[in-house]
Short mmCIF file of C-alpha atoms in Angstrom, two decimals:
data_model
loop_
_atom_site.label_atom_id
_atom_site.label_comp_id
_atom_site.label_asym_id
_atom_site.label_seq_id
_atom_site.Cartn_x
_atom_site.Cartn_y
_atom_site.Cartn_z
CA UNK A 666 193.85 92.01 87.26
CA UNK A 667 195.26 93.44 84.30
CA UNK A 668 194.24 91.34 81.95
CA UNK A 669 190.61 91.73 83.18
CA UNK A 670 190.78 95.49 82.73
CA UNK A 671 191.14 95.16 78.44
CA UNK A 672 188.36 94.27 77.27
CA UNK A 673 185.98 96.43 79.72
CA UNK A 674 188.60 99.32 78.33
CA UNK A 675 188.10 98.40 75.00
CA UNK A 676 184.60 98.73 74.59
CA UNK A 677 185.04 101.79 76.48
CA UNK A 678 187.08 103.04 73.30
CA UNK A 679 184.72 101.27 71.13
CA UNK A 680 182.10 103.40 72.19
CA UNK A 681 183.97 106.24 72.83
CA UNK A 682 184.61 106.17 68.84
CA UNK A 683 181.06 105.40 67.80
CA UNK A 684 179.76 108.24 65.10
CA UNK A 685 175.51 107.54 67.13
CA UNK A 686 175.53 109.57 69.90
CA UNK A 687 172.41 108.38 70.76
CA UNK A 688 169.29 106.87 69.99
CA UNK A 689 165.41 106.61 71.51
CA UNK A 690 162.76 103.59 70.63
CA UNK A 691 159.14 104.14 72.20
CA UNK A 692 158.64 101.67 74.56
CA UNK A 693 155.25 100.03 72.59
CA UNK A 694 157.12 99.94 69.50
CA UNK A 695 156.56 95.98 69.11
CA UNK A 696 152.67 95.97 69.63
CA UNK A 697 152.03 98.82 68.32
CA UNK A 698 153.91 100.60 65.28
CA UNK A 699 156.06 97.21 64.56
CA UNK A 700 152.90 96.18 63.02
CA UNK A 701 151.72 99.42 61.68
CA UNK A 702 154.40 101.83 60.29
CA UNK A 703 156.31 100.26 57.36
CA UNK A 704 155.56 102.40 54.28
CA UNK A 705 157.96 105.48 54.42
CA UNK A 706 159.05 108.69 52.57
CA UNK A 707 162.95 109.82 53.43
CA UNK A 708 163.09 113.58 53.60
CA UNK A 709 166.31 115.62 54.23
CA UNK A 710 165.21 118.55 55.36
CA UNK A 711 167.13 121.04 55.90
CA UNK A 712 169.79 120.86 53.16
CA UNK A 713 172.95 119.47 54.44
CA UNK A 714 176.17 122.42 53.29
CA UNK A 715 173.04 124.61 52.01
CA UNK A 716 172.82 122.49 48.27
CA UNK A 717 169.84 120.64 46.55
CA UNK A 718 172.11 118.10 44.67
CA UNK A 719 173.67 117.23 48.51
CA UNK A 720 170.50 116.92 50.13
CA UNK A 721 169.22 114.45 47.37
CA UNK A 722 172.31 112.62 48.22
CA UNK A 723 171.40 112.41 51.89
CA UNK A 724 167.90 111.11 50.82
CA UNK A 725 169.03 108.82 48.17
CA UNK A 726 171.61 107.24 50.32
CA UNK A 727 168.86 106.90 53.05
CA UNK A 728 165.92 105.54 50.73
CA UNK A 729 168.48 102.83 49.25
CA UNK A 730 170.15 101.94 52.73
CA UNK A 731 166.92 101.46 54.72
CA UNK A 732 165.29 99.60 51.56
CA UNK A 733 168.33 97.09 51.65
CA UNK A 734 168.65 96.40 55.27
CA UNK A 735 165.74 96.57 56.85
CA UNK A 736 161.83 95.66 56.55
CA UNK A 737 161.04 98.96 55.81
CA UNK A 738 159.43 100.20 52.15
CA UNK A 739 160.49 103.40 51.47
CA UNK A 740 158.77 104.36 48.63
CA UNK A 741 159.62 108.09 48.27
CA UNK A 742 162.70 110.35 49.19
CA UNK A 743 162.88 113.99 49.15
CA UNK A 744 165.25 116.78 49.79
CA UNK A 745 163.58 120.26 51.01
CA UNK A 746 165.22 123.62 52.07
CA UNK A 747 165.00 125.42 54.87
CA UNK A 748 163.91 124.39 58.67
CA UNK A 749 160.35 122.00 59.09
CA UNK A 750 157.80 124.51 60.40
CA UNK A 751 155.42 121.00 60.81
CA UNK A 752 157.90 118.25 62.47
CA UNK A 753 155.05 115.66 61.96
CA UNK A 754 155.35 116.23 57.81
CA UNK A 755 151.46 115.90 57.53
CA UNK A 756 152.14 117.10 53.55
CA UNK A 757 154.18 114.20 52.81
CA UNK A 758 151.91 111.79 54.51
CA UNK A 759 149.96 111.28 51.38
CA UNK A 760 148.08 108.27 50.93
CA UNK A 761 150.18 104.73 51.28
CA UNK A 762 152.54 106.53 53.58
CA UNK A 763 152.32 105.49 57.32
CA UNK A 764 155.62 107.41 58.41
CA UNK A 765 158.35 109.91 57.62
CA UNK A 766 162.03 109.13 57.72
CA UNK A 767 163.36 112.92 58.43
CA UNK A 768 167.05 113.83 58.58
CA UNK A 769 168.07 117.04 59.79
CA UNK A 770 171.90 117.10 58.43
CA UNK A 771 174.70 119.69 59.43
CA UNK A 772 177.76 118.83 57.05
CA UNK A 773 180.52 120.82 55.73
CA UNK A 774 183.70 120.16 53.58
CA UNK A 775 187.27 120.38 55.73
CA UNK A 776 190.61 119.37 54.15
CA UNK A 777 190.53 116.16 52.72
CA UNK A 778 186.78 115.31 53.78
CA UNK A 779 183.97 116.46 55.51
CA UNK A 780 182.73 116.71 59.45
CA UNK A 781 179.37 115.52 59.00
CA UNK A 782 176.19 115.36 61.70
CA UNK A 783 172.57 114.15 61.72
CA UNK A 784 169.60 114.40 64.15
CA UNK A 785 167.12 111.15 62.61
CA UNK A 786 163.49 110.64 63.17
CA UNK A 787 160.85 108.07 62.07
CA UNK A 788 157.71 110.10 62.48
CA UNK A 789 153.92 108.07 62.17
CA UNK A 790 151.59 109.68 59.62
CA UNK A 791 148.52 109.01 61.39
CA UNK A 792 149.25 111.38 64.01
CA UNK A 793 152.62 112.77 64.15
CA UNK A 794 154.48 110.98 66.96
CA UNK A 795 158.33 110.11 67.16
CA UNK A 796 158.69 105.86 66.85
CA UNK A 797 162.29 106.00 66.70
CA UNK A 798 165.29 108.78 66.92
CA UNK A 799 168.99 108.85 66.72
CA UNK A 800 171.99 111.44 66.71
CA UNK A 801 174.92 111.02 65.09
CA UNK A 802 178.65 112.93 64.33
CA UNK A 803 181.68 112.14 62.88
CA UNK A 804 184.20 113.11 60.27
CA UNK A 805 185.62 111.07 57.35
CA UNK A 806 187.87 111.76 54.29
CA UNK A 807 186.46 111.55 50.97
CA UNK A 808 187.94 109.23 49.07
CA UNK A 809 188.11 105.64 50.05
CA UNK A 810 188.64 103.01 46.88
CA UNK A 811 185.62 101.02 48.69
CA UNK A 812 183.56 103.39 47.72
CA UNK A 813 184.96 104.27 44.45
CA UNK A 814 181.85 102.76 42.50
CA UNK A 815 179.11 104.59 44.48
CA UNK A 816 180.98 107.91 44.11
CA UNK A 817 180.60 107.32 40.55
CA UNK A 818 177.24 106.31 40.08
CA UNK A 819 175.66 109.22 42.49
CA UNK A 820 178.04 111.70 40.26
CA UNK A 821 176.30 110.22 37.17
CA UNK A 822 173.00 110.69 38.83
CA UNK A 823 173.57 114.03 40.47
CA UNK A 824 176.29 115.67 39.38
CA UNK A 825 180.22 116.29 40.20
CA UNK A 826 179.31 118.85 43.01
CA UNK A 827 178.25 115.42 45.55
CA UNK A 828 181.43 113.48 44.39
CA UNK A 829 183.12 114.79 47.85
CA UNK A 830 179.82 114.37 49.86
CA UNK A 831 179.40 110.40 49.15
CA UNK A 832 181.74 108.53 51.43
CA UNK A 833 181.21 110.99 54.59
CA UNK A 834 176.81 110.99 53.82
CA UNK A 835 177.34 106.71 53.38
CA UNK A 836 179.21 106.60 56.79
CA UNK A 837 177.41 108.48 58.94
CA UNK A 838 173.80 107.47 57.47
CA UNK A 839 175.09 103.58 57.81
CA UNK A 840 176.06 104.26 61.10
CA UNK A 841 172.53 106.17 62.46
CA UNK A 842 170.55 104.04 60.59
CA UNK A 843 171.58 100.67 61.51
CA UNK A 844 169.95 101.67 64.65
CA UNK A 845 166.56 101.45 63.09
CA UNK A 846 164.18 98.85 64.57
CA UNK A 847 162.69 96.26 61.84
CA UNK A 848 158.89 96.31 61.03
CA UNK A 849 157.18 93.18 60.84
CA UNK A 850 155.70 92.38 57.20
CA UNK A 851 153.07 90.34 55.74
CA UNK A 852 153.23 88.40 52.80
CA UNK A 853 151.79 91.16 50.95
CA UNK A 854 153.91 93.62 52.41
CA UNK A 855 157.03 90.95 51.18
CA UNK A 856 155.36 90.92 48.03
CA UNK A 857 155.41 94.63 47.67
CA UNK A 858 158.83 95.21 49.09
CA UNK A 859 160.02 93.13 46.15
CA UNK A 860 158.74 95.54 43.64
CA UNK A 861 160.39 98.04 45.01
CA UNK A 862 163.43 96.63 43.36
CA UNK A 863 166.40 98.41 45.76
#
């Protein structure tokens, strides 16, 4: 009996430790925006501890993540202040956008590291509709000598003032967006996501 009970308690703890809190798909998401959303613009919006140079992070980390491990093309990423008054982003739905990756970060340095949260949505351009959401918390030190390389390349992009923000922003964005769905592409679309070079 006992040895039964382990492994229903350890993926108890598993989950009990998990950074997503939860996550939504719509229901038609494979006949309908499977097919149909792929080319996105990351925004972080609003800025995660209140700073440009963070928020850019956030986006940056995003744009590079979703480029690398899923089907998506994100083609754009953005940081803006302040709350969305329009949650379906019809200004950054220019043309050869079909949806809006929008993270809506709370983060702030503690100690060593950083408590860190994110509410995630994959918004359609054509008319504003959530395809996919997640929530996410957690807290992480700093420094970790995996990371050492990244730290130093987003310093060299953005400037000393992220160097603290990097490993907690990678963890937590890995975390909420590995529960992103993957979009079907064409040829084309394969084509095209090569380009993109990330």
């Amino acid at each position: 009996m006992r040895k039964q009970l382990w492994p229903v308690l350890g993926l108890g703890l598993l989950s009990a430790c998990s950074a997503v809190k939860s996550q939504r798909l719509r229901s038609d998401y494979d006949t309908v925006d499977k097919h149909q959303v792929k080319r996105l613009v990351v925004v972080t919006q609003p800025l995660p501890d209140g700073k440009v140079s963070v928020g850019e992070l956030w986006s940056l980390v995003a744009r590079q993540w979703v480029n690398q491990n899923r089907d998506f093309l994100v083609k754009e990423s953005v940081a803006l202040p302040d709350v969305p008054t329009d949650t379906t982003f019809k200004a950054l739905c220019v043309e050869g956008l079909e949806g809006v990756l929008w993270l809506s970060p709370q983060m702030a340095l503690k100690g060593s590291g950083a408590e860190a949260a994110v509410q995630a949505k994959l918004v359609r351009c054509r008319d504003g509709e959530e395809v996919w959401a997640a929530e996410s918390a957690g807290s992480w030190d700093s420094q970790d000598e995996d990371y050492a390389q990244r730290i130093g390349q987003y310093v060299q992009e953005l400037g000393e003032e992220v160097a603290p923000y990097v490993v907690p922003t990678a963890k937590l964005l890995r975390a909420t967006l590995d529960t992103l769905p993957n979009p079907e592409l064409t040829d084309a679309d394969k084509d095209e996501k090569i380009e993109l070079g990330e």
